[in-house]
mmCIF file of C-alpha atoms and ligand atoms in Angstrom:
data_model
loop_
_atom_site.group_PDB
_atom_site.id
_atom_site.type_symbol
_atom_site.label_atom_id
_atom_site.label_comp_id
_atom_site.label_asym_id
_atom_site.label_seq_id
_atom_site.Cartn_x
_atom_site.Cartn_y
_atom_site.Cartn_z
ATOM 1 C CA MET A 163 129.976 -14.530 111.972
ATOM 2 C CA MET A 164 129.144 -13.387 108.760
ATOM 3 C CA PRO A 165 126.961 -10.210 108.661
ATOM 4 C CA GLU A 166 123.584 -10.898 106.735
ATOM 5 C CA LEU A 167 123.491 -8.626 103.149
ATOM 6 C CA HIS A 168 119.941 -6.667 103.531
ATOM 7 C CA PRO A 169 117.196 -8.769 102.181
ATOM 8 C CA ALA A 170 116.599 -6.306 99.508
ATOM 9 C CA LYS A 171 119.944 -5.997 98.254
ATOM 10 C CA PRO A 172 120.069 -9.273 96.172
ATOM 11 C CA SER A 173 116.697 -8.294 94.411
ATOM 12 C CA LEU A 174 118.989 -5.713 92.794
ATOM 13 C CA LEU A 175 120.340 -8.905 90.788
ATOM 14 C CA ILE A 176 117.183 -9.226 88.727
ATOM 15 C CA GLU A 177 116.833 -5.797 87.850
ATOM 16 C CA SER A 178 118.249 -4.360 84.669
ATOM 17 C CA ASP A 179 120.238 -1.597 86.601
ATOM 18 C CA PHE A 180 122.785 -4.494 87.680
ATOM 19 C CA TRP A 181 122.794 -5.511 83.972
ATOM 20 C CA ARG A 182 123.628 -2.244 83.097
ATOM 21 C CA ASP A 183 125.928 -1.248 85.679
ATOM 22 C CA PRO A 184 126.931 -3.994 88.394
ATOM 23 C CA TYR A 185 129.261 -2.190 90.412
ATOM 24 C CA PRO A 186 126.873 -0.645 92.914
ATOM 25 C CA PHE A 187 125.906 -3.996 93.904
ATOM 26 C CA TYR A 188 129.404 -5.435 94.287
ATOM 27 C CA ASP A 189 130.452 -2.307 96.397
ATOM 28 C CA GLN A 190 127.416 -3.152 98.764
ATOM 29 C CA MET A 191 128.466 -6.743 99.094
ATOM 30 C CA ARG A 192 132.267 -5.597 99.840
ATOM 31 C CA SER A 193 130.466 -2.707 102.458
ATOM 32 C CA VAL A 194 128.681 -5.908 104.403
ATOM 33 C CA HIS A 195 131.641 -8.069 104.030
ATOM 34 C CA PRO A 196 134.181 -9.216 101.616
ATOM 35 C CA LEU A 197 133.365 -12.852 101.780
ATOM 36 C CA TYR A 198 129.850 -12.993 101.894
ATOM 37 C CA LYS A 199 127.906 -15.943 102.372
ATOM 38 C CA GLY A 200 124.936 -16.442 100.383
ATOM 39 C CA THR A 201 122.901 -17.275 97.327
ATOM 40 C CA LEU A 202 122.710 -15.167 94.395
ATOM 41 C CA PHE A 203 121.568 -16.285 91.217
ATOM 42 C CA LYS A 204 120.190 -19.508 92.655
ATOM 43 C CA HIS A 205 123.480 -20.350 93.420
ATOM 44 C CA PRO A 206 124.323 -20.962 97.280
ATOM 45 C CA GLY A 207 127.957 -20.306 98.250
ATOM 46 C CA TRP A 208 130.663 -17.585 99.451
ATOM 47 C CA TYR A 209 130.724 -14.257 97.483
ATOM 48 C CA VAL A 210 134.367 -12.678 97.352
ATOM 49 C CA THR A 211 134.451 -8.823 96.367
ATOM 50 C CA GLY A 212 137.856 -8.119 98.309
ATOM 51 C CA TYR A 213 140.782 -8.185 96.550
ATOM 52 C CA GLU A 214 143.095 -9.428 98.978
ATOM 53 C CA GLU A 215 140.823 -12.277 99.312
ATOM 54 C CA ALA A 216 139.806 -13.192 96.159
ATOM 55 C CA ALA A 217 144.137 -12.714 95.023
ATOM 56 C CA ALA A 218 144.456 -15.603 98.409
ATOM 57 C CA ILE A 219 141.739 -18.015 97.336
ATOM 58 C CA LEU A 220 142.919 -18.018 93.428
ATOM 59 C CA LYS A 221 146.563 -18.705 94.531
ATOM 60 C CA ASP A 222 145.329 -21.303 97.286
ATOM 61 C CA ALA A 223 145.991 -24.613 96.279
ATOM 62 C CA ARG A 224 142.865 -25.811 98.143
ATOM 63 C CA PHE A 225 140.637 -23.626 95.902
ATOM 64 C CA GLN A 226 141.930 -24.565 93.146
ATOM 65 C CA SER A 227 139.433 -27.080 92.294
ATOM 66 C CA ARG A 228 137.380 -25.605 89.285
ATOM 67 C CA ILE A 229 133.604 -26.211 89.088
ATOM 68 C CA PRO A 230 132.527 -28.116 85.498
ATOM 69 C CA LEU A 231 129.061 -26.688 84.490
ATOM 70 C CA PRO A 232 126.345 -27.654 84.089
ATOM 71 C CA GLU A 233 126.512 -29.549 87.595
ATOM 72 C CA THR A 234 124.476 -33.038 88.064
ATOM 73 C CA SER A 235 121.848 -33.718 84.923
ATOM 74 C CA ARG A 236 121.205 -36.462 82.599
ATOM 75 C CA LYS A 237 119.202 -34.073 80.173
ATOM 76 C CA TYR A 238 123.190 -32.065 79.233
ATOM 77 C CA GLU A 239 125.268 -35.323 78.857
ATOM 78 C CA GLN A 240 127.434 -34.298 76.030
ATOM 79 C CA LEU A 241 127.983 -31.046 77.238
ATOM 80 C CA LYS A 242 129.130 -32.243 80.350
ATOM 81 C CA HIS A 243 131.630 -35.200 79.046
ATOM 82 C CA VAL A 244 133.157 -32.300 76.792
ATOM 83 C CA GLN A 245 133.702 -29.692 79.739
ATOM 84 C CA HIS A 246 134.954 -32.875 81.627
ATOM 85 C CA ASP A 247 137.726 -33.335 79.393
ATOM 86 C CA MET A 248 138.674 -29.418 79.273
ATOM 87 C CA LEU A 249 141.750 -27.738 80.358
ATOM 88 C CA LEU A 250 139.567 -25.030 82.264
ATOM 89 C CA PHE A 251 138.173 -27.632 84.525
ATOM 90 C CA LYS A 252 140.873 -30.057 85.183
ATOM 91 C CA ASN A 253 142.897 -29.700 88.575
ATOM 92 C CA ARG A 254 146.147 -30.393 90.073
ATOM 93 C CA GLU A 255 148.158 -32.918 88.399
ATOM 94 C CA ASP A 256 145.407 -33.354 85.198
ATOM 95 C CA HIS A 257 145.373 -29.562 84.816
ATOM 96 C CA ARG A 258 149.800 -29.274 84.768
ATOM 97 C CA ARG A 259 149.948 -32.363 82.147
ATOM 98 C CA LEU A 260 147.511 -30.844 80.097
ATOM 99 C CA ARG A 261 148.470 -27.468 80.157
ATOM 100 C CA SER A 262 151.695 -28.264 79.478
ATOM 101 C CA LEU A 263 150.768 -30.589 76.929
ATOM 102 C CA VAL A 264 148.662 -28.508 74.925
ATOM 103 C CA GLY A 265 151.095 -25.456 75.607
ATOM 104 C CA LYS A 266 153.803 -27.113 73.822
ATOM 105 C CA GLU A 267 152.086 -26.535 70.097
ATOM 106 C CA PHE A 268 149.729 -23.260 71.577
ATOM 107 C CA THR A 269 152.748 -20.708 72.383
ATOM 108 C CA PRO A 270 153.302 -17.100 72.237
ATOM 109 C CA LYS A 271 155.058 -17.592 69.123
ATOM 110 C CA MET A 272 152.523 -19.089 67.276
ATOM 111 C CA ALA A 273 150.080 -16.276 68.388
ATOM 112 C CA GLU A 274 152.432 -13.773 67.297
ATOM 113 C CA SER A 275 152.722 -15.581 63.812
ATOM 114 C CA PHE A 276 149.121 -14.660 63.034
ATOM 115 C CA ARG A 277 149.321 -10.826 63.685
ATOM 116 C CA PRO A 278 149.299 -10.009 60.262
ATOM 117 C CA PHE A 279 146.272 -11.980 59.482
ATOM 118 C CA ILE A 280 144.864 -10.200 62.893
ATOM 119 C CA LYS A 281 145.448 -6.963 61.230
ATOM 120 C CA ASP A 282 144.488 -7.319 57.519
ATOM 121 C CA ALA A 283 141.208 -9.015 59.126
ATOM 122 C CA ALA A 284 140.324 -5.970 61.478
ATOM 123 C CA GLU A 285 141.244 -2.891 58.465
ATOM 124 C CA GLU A 286 138.983 -5.004 56.167
ATOM 125 C CA LEU A 287 136.105 -4.991 59.045
ATOM 126 C CA LEU A 288 136.898 -1.454 59.304
ATOM 127 C CA ASP A 289 136.919 0.051 55.899
ATOM 128 C CA GLN A 290 133.125 -1.628 55.368
ATOM 129 C CA LEU A 291 132.237 0.458 58.298
ATOM 130 C CA GLU A 292 134.020 3.940 57.031
ATOM 131 C CA SER A 293 130.940 5.315 55.262
ATOM 132 C CA ARG A 294 128.426 4.660 57.753
ATOM 133 C CA GLN A 295 126.699 6.565 60.259
ATOM 134 C CA THR A 296 126.524 4.060 62.634
ATOM 135 C CA ALA A 297 127.631 0.689 63.498
ATOM 136 C CA ASP A 298 127.218 -1.860 66.194
ATOM 137 C CA ILE A 299 130.346 -2.536 67.657
ATOM 138 C CA VAL A 300 129.563 -5.698 68.903
ATOM 139 C CA SER A 301 128.069 -7.575 66.037
ATOM 140 C CA GLU A 302 130.052 -6.174 63.120
ATOM 141 C CA PHE A 303 133.326 -5.792 64.461
ATOM 142 C CA ALA A 304 133.995 -7.718 67.745
ATOM 143 C CA PHE A 305 132.519 -10.942 67.455
ATOM 144 C CA PRO A 306 133.385 -11.499 63.188
ATOM 145 C CA LEU A 307 136.772 -10.574 63.878
ATOM 146 C CA ALA A 308 137.282 -12.832 66.958
ATOM 147 C CA SER A 309 135.417 -15.374 65.202
ATOM 148 C CA LEU A 310 138.050 -15.231 61.853
ATOM 149 C CA ILE A 311 140.901 -15.440 64.354
ATOM 150 C CA ILE A 312 140.082 -18.606 66.346
ATOM 151 C CA ALA A 313 138.880 -20.368 63.167
ATOM 152 C CA ASN A 314 142.038 -18.936 61.218
ATOM 153 C CA ILE A 315 143.958 -20.208 64.257
ATOM 154 C CA LEU A 316 142.382 -23.950 64.553
ATOM 155 C CA GLY A 317 142.526 -23.705 60.615
ATOM 156 C CA VAL A 318 138.593 -24.116 59.764
ATOM 157 C CA PRO A 319 138.216 -23.136 56.139
ATOM 158 C CA LYS A 320 136.791 -19.883 55.790
ATOM 159 C CA GLU A 321 133.722 -21.194 54.006
ATOM 160 C CA GLU A 322 132.693 -23.127 56.889
ATOM 161 C CA ARG A 323 133.249 -20.539 59.482
ATOM 162 C CA HIS A 324 129.659 -18.768 59.209
ATOM 163 C CA GLN A 325 128.222 -22.109 61.117
ATOM 164 C CA PHE A 326 130.611 -21.065 64.090
ATOM 165 C CA ARG A 327 128.671 -18.164 64.477
ATOM 166 C CA GLU A 328 125.629 -19.785 65.917
ATOM 167 C CA TRP A 329 127.296 -22.454 67.800
ATOM 168 C CA THR A 330 129.617 -20.249 69.779
ATOM 169 C CA ALA A 331 126.630 -18.026 70.635
ATOM 170 C CA SER A 332 124.765 -21.138 72.048
ATOM 171 C CA LEU A 333 128.158 -22.278 73.909
ATOM 172 C CA ILE A 334 128.986 -19.385 75.508
ATOM 173 C CA LYS A 335 125.438 -19.005 77.384
ATOM 174 C CA THR A 336 126.253 -22.128 78.874
ATOM 175 C CA ILE A 337 129.374 -21.118 80.932
ATOM 176 C CA ASP A 338 127.494 -17.564 82.032
ATOM 177 C CA PHE A 339 126.661 -17.532 85.991
ATOM 178 C CA THR A 340 123.102 -16.649 85.279
ATOM 179 C CA ARG A 341 122.246 -19.505 82.356
ATOM 180 C CA SER A 342 118.932 -20.826 81.992
ATOM 181 C CA ARG A 343 118.064 -24.486 81.022
ATOM 182 C CA GLN A 344 117.225 -23.320 77.589
ATOM 183 C CA ALA A 345 120.707 -22.137 77.264
ATOM 184 C CA LEU A 346 122.206 -25.429 78.578
ATOM 185 C CA ALA A 347 119.793 -27.570 76.057
ATOM 186 C CA LYS A 348 120.848 -25.419 73.098
ATOM 187 C CA GLY A 349 124.751 -25.490 74.193
ATOM 188 C CA ASN A 350 124.490 -29.518 74.594
ATOM 189 C CA ALA A 351 123.131 -29.351 71.026
ATOM 190 C CA ALA A 352 125.994 -26.984 69.679
ATOM 191 C CA VAL A 353 128.225 -29.557 71.510
ATOM 192 C CA ILE A 354 127.156 -32.434 69.756
ATOM 193 C CA LYS A 355 127.375 -30.243 66.050
ATOM 194 C CA LEU A 356 130.889 -29.107 66.925
ATOM 195 C CA THR A 357 132.017 -32.430 67.876
ATOM 196 C CA ALA A 358 130.861 -34.113 64.685
ATOM 197 C CA TYR A 359 132.485 -31.044 62.860
ATOM 198 C CA PHE A 360 135.856 -31.215 64.643
ATOM 199 C CA LYS A 361 136.273 -34.955 64.513
ATOM 200 C CA ASP A 362 135.840 -34.696 60.810
ATOM 201 C CA LEU A 363 138.408 -31.994 60.594
ATOM 202 C CA ILE A 364 140.882 -33.508 62.793
ATOM 203 C CA GLN A 365 140.763 -36.725 60.759
ATOM 204 C CA LYS A 366 141.109 -34.316 57.490
ATOM 205 C CA ARG A 367 144.200 -32.834 59.177
ATOM 206 C CA LYS A 368 146.176 -36.066 60.538
ATOM 207 C CA THR A 369 146.138 -37.228 56.856
ATOM 208 C CA ASP A 370 146.827 -33.632 55.296
ATOM 209 C CA PRO A 371 148.436 -31.634 57.581
ATOM 210 C CA ARG A 372 148.301 -27.766 57.307
ATOM 211 C CA GLU A 373 150.140 -24.899 59.312
ATOM 212 C CA ASP A 374 147.431 -24.359 61.927
ATOM 213 C CA LEU A 375 146.708 -25.728 65.364
ATOM 214 C CA ILE A 376 144.368 -28.700 64.688
ATOM 215 C CA SER A 377 147.558 -30.359 62.530
ATOM 216 C CA ARG A 378 149.714 -29.028 65.682
ATOM 217 C CA PHE A 379 147.992 -30.801 67.996
ATOM 218 C CA ALA A 380 147.234 -33.526 65.604
ATOM 219 C CA SER A 381 151.150 -34.564 66.359
ATOM 220 C CA LEU A 382 150.774 -34.723 69.964
ATOM 221 C CA GLU A 383 150.381 -38.321 70.839
ATOM 222 C CA GLN A 384 149.664 -38.451 74.626
ATOM 223 C CA LEU A 385 146.472 -36.101 73.941
ATOM 224 C CA THR A 386 143.488 -38.079 74.221
ATOM 225 C CA GLU A 387 140.854 -38.342 71.163
ATOM 226 C CA GLU A 388 138.294 -36.623 73.784
ATOM 227 C CA GLU A 389 141.208 -34.010 75.281
ATOM 228 C CA PHE A 390 141.834 -33.125 71.430
ATOM 229 C CA LEU A 391 138.055 -32.431 70.953
ATOM 230 C CA ALA A 392 137.642 -30.682 74.128
ATOM 231 C CA ALA A 393 140.632 -28.193 73.439
ATOM 232 C CA CYS A 394 139.075 -27.292 70.228
ATOM 233 C CA ILE A 395 135.791 -26.554 71.650
ATOM 234 C CA LEU A 396 137.053 -24.491 74.896
ATOM 235 C CA LEU A 397 139.529 -22.282 72.452
ATOM 236 C CA VAL A 398 136.414 -22.062 70.592
ATOM 237 C CA ILE A 399 134.636 -20.510 73.329
ATOM 238 C CA ALA A 400 137.269 -18.817 75.068
ATOM 239 C CA GLY A 401 138.285 -17.092 72.156
ATOM 240 C CA HIS A 402 135.551 -15.774 71.479
ATOM 241 C CA GLU A 403 133.483 -14.719 74.466
ATOM 242 C CA THR A 404 136.729 -12.549 76.366
ATOM 243 C CA THR A 405 138.413 -10.819 73.364
ATOM 244 C CA VAL A 406 134.643 -9.675 72.128
ATOM 245 C CA ASN A 407 133.996 -8.030 75.774
ATOM 246 C CA LEU A 408 137.290 -6.627 75.918
ATOM 247 C CA ILE A 409 136.994 -4.563 72.111
ATOM 248 C CA SER A 410 133.648 -3.383 73.081
ATOM 249 C CA ASN A 411 134.066 -2.724 76.665
ATOM 250 C CA GLY A 412 137.128 -0.974 75.713
ATOM 251 C CA LEU A 413 135.915 1.169 72.983
ATOM 252 C CA PHE A 414 132.746 2.151 75.290
ATOM 253 C CA CYS A 415 135.007 2.855 78.242
ATOM 254 C CA LEU A 416 137.319 5.381 76.099
ATOM 255 C CA MET A 417 133.960 7.014 74.358
ATOM 256 C CA ASN A 418 132.625 7.538 77.527
ATOM 257 C CA HIS A 419 135.912 9.232 78.600
ATOM 258 C CA PRO A 420 136.905 11.683 75.225
ATOM 259 C CA ALA A 421 139.765 13.241 77.473
ATOM 260 C CA GLN A 422 141.641 9.590 78.044
ATOM 261 C CA LEU A 423 140.436 8.923 74.028
ATOM 262 C CA ALA A 424 142.574 11.882 72.918
ATOM 263 C CA VAL A 425 145.330 11.035 74.554
ATOM 264 C CA LEU A 426 145.665 8.143 73.301
ATOM 265 C CA LYS A 427 144.971 9.231 69.520
ATOM 266 C CA ASP A 428 147.868 11.837 70.505
ATOM 267 C CA ASN A 429 150.282 8.965 71.416
ATOM 268 C CA PRO A 430 148.924 5.581 69.573
ATOM 269 C CA PRO A 431 151.903 3.672 71.791
ATOM 270 C CA LEU A 432 150.178 4.088 74.886
ATOM 271 C CA ILE A 433 147.591 1.491 73.258
ATOM 272 C CA GLU A 434 149.585 -1.447 75.287
ATOM 273 C CA SER A 435 148.628 -0.101 79.223
ATOM 274 C CA ALA A 436 144.914 1.385 77.585
ATOM 275 C CA VAL A 437 144.127 -2.062 76.914
ATOM 276 C CA GLU A 438 145.587 -3.483 80.365
ATOM 277 C CA GLU A 439 143.540 -0.400 82.013
ATOM 278 C CA CYS A 440 140.236 -1.598 80.295
ATOM 279 C CA LEU A 441 140.890 -5.167 81.353
ATOM 280 C CA ARG A 442 141.173 -3.744 84.569
ATOM 281 C CA TYR A 443 138.327 -1.098 84.737
ATOM 282 C CA GLU A 444 135.894 -2.956 82.646
ATOM 283 C CA SER A 445 136.857 -6.764 82.983
ATOM 284 C CA PRO A 446 135.746 -8.781 80.080
ATOM 285 C CA THR A 447 135.538 -11.792 83.082
ATOM 286 C CA GLN A 448 133.413 -10.769 85.616
ATOM 287 C CA LEU A 449 133.432 -13.538 87.970
ATOM 288 C CA THR A 450 135.092 -16.921 88.444
ATOM 289 C CA ALA A 451 134.387 -19.981 90.532
ATOM 290 C CA ARG A 452 136.274 -22.261 92.453
ATOM 291 C CA MET A 453 135.546 -24.818 94.697
ATOM 292 C CA ALA A 454 136.782 -25.516 98.263
ATOM 293 C CA SER A 455 138.558 -29.164 97.960
ATOM 294 C CA GLU A 456 138.824 -29.556 102.025
ATOM 295 C CA ASP A 457 137.799 -27.805 105.005
ATOM 296 C CA CYS A 458 139.730 -24.349 105.966
ATOM 297 C CA GLU A 459 139.917 -21.433 107.275
ATOM 298 C CA ILE A 460 139.831 -17.913 105.641
ATOM 299 C CA ASN A 461 139.827 -14.593 107.528
ATOM 300 C CA GLY A 462 138.602 -16.388 110.664
ATOM 301 C CA ASN A 463 135.461 -18.133 108.719
ATOM 302 C CA MET A 464 135.063 -21.690 108.525
ATOM 303 C CA ILE A 465 134.920 -23.065 104.928
ATOM 304 C CA LYS A 466 133.595 -26.338 104.257
ATOM 305 C CA LYS A 467 134.688 -28.924 101.896
ATOM 306 C CA GLY A 468 132.771 -28.456 98.736
ATOM 307 C CA SER A 469 131.674 -24.750 99.478
ATOM 308 C CA LYS A 470 131.847 -22.878 96.279
ATOM 309 C CA TYR A 471 133.550 -19.506 96.036
ATOM 310 C CA THR A 472 132.792 -17.076 93.429
ATOM 311 C CA SER A 473 134.305 -13.969 93.061
ATOM 312 C CA PHE A 474 133.701 -10.616 90.951
HETATM 313 C C1 HEM B 526 140.900 -10.281 76.537
HETATM 314 C C2 HEM B 526 141.031 -11.473 76.703
HETATM 315 C C3 HEM B 526 141.163 -12.648 77.313
HETATM 316 C C4 HEM B 526 140.608 -12.633 78.808
HETATM 317 C C5 HEM B 526 140.492 -11.515 79.545
HETATM 318 C C6 HEM B 526 140.772 -13.920 79.195
HETATM 319 C C7 HEM B 526 140.235 -14.659 80.424
HETATM 320 C C8 HEM B 526 140.748 -15.808 81.168
HETATM 321 C C9 HEM B 526 140.553 -16.179 82.321
HETATM 322 C C10 HEM B 526 140.274 -15.061 83.214
HETATM 323 C C11 HEM B 526 140.894 -17.687 82.614
HETATM 324 C C12 HEM B 526 140.780 -18.505 84.040
HETATM 325 C C13 HEM B 526 139.517 -18.871 83.905
HETATM 326 C C14 HEM B 526 139.669 -19.683 85.511
HETATM 327 O O1 HEM B 526 140.527 -20.154 85.877
HETATM 328 O O2 HEM B 526 138.347 -19.716 86.418
HETATM 329 C C15 HEM B 526 140.787 -17.830 81.327
HETATM 330 C C16 HEM B 526 141.488 -19.059 80.703
HETATM 331 C C17 HEM B 526 141.559 -19.826 79.533
HETATM 332 N N1 HEM B 526 141.709 -19.092 78.446
HETATM 333 FE FE1 HEM B 526 141.154 -16.950 78.304
HETATM 334 N N2 HEM B 526 140.948 -14.841 78.582
HETATM 335 C C18 HEM B 526 140.933 -14.168 76.964
HETATM 336 C C19 HEM B 526 141.412 -14.500 75.745
HETATM 337 C C20 HEM B 526 141.593 -16.012 75.603
HETATM 338 C C21 HEM B 526 141.898 -16.540 74.225
HETATM 339 C C22 HEM B 526 142.190 -15.518 72.917
HETATM 340 C C23 HEM B 526 141.877 -17.635 74.019
HETATM 341 C C24 HEM B 526 142.127 -18.766 73.026
HETATM 342 C C25 HEM B 526 142.260 -18.600 71.828
HETATM 343 C C26 HEM B 526 142.280 -17.980 75.559
HETATM 344 C C27 HEM B 526 142.032 -18.993 76.165
HETATM 345 C C28 HEM B 526 141.998 -19.949 77.291
HETATM 346 C C29 HEM B 526 142.140 -20.897 77.975
HETATM 347 C C30 HEM B 526 142.421 -22.393 77.228
HETATM 348 C C31 HEM B 526 142.203 -21.166 78.841
HETATM 349 C C32 HEM B 526 142.413 -22.263 80.601
HETATM 350 C C33 HEM B 526 143.517 -22.232 80.453
HETATM 351 C C34 HEM B 526 143.810 -23.084 81.940
HETATM 352 O O3 HEM B 526 143.076 -23.647 82.653
HETATM 353 O O4 HEM B 526 145.249 -23.284 82.043
HETATM 354 N N3 HEM B 526 141.254 -16.850 76.450
HETATM 355 N N4 HEM B 526 141.030 -17.184 80.623
#
């Protein structure tokens, strides 16, 4: 039997303390049970806070069904359609097919070729902040940097990039666990605009290919038009949220741990392990979700087909 979480505890989720520091809540949940069944943020399902349990579930083929967001609503049709064709929400064979197709063009080597551009873009943004006493790292460095990079990789012309800021900000909120209906409506509107924008750009790149990802994707005959559009939109979302969070959380961690910052300044090659540690210690993605594709037993608990799992 699953122990009950203390009734007062879930209320922490709507308190500002949780947003400032979610870890005490995770600890509380873990101390009750590493597999907690309940309703958090209005989502009923299983919440996994144990490392062993989360690792086992994420590797278990029975839990590979991802959960497209939003669920059933007529209101957000365009958002639902585009999610349906996204790699992130595909399963098993469909996922393998799309992943290997997209992976043919979006390779580590291709990403590496953008290193000089990324370095110049970061230096230019930092130069603008150099003489300032204070700066907002999220809006003045991390977000513009991520935005410039992903737009450049895809092949969005420089003069058109400013439009992405608002669209991506709206889309990012639609994959947040605590998204509101208003956020979904705004995300749906952003998808309509992004779809029209990318349809036009794809046509241009088909007739006049460049050295960018959209031109490369255009050469993949097996990629349907819907999958092509969904891949562009997914890359816009995925390339922003995570990178912005990593840069800003990482800096925040280092500033709160001055001794570690000093060690890094004395030994810059340590940056690689510092990035890995920031990913672990203050993760840019705080949770991920799965759905059980069949009835199964985990740690003595019977999980029904269709039950949702969220691991923090
Ligand atoms: C710090 C940076 C990043 C982190 C922490 C991160 C994290 C993640 C995680 C946890 C997933 C799996 C989600 C799930 O299965 O539930 C994922 C998937 C994905 N990410 Fe990232 N990501 C990062 C950067 C990026 C960037 C820069 C891009 C693209 C430009 C990207 C593109 C993708 C794509 C396409 C998927 C779907 C892969 C698939 O389903 O096979 N990510 N990412």
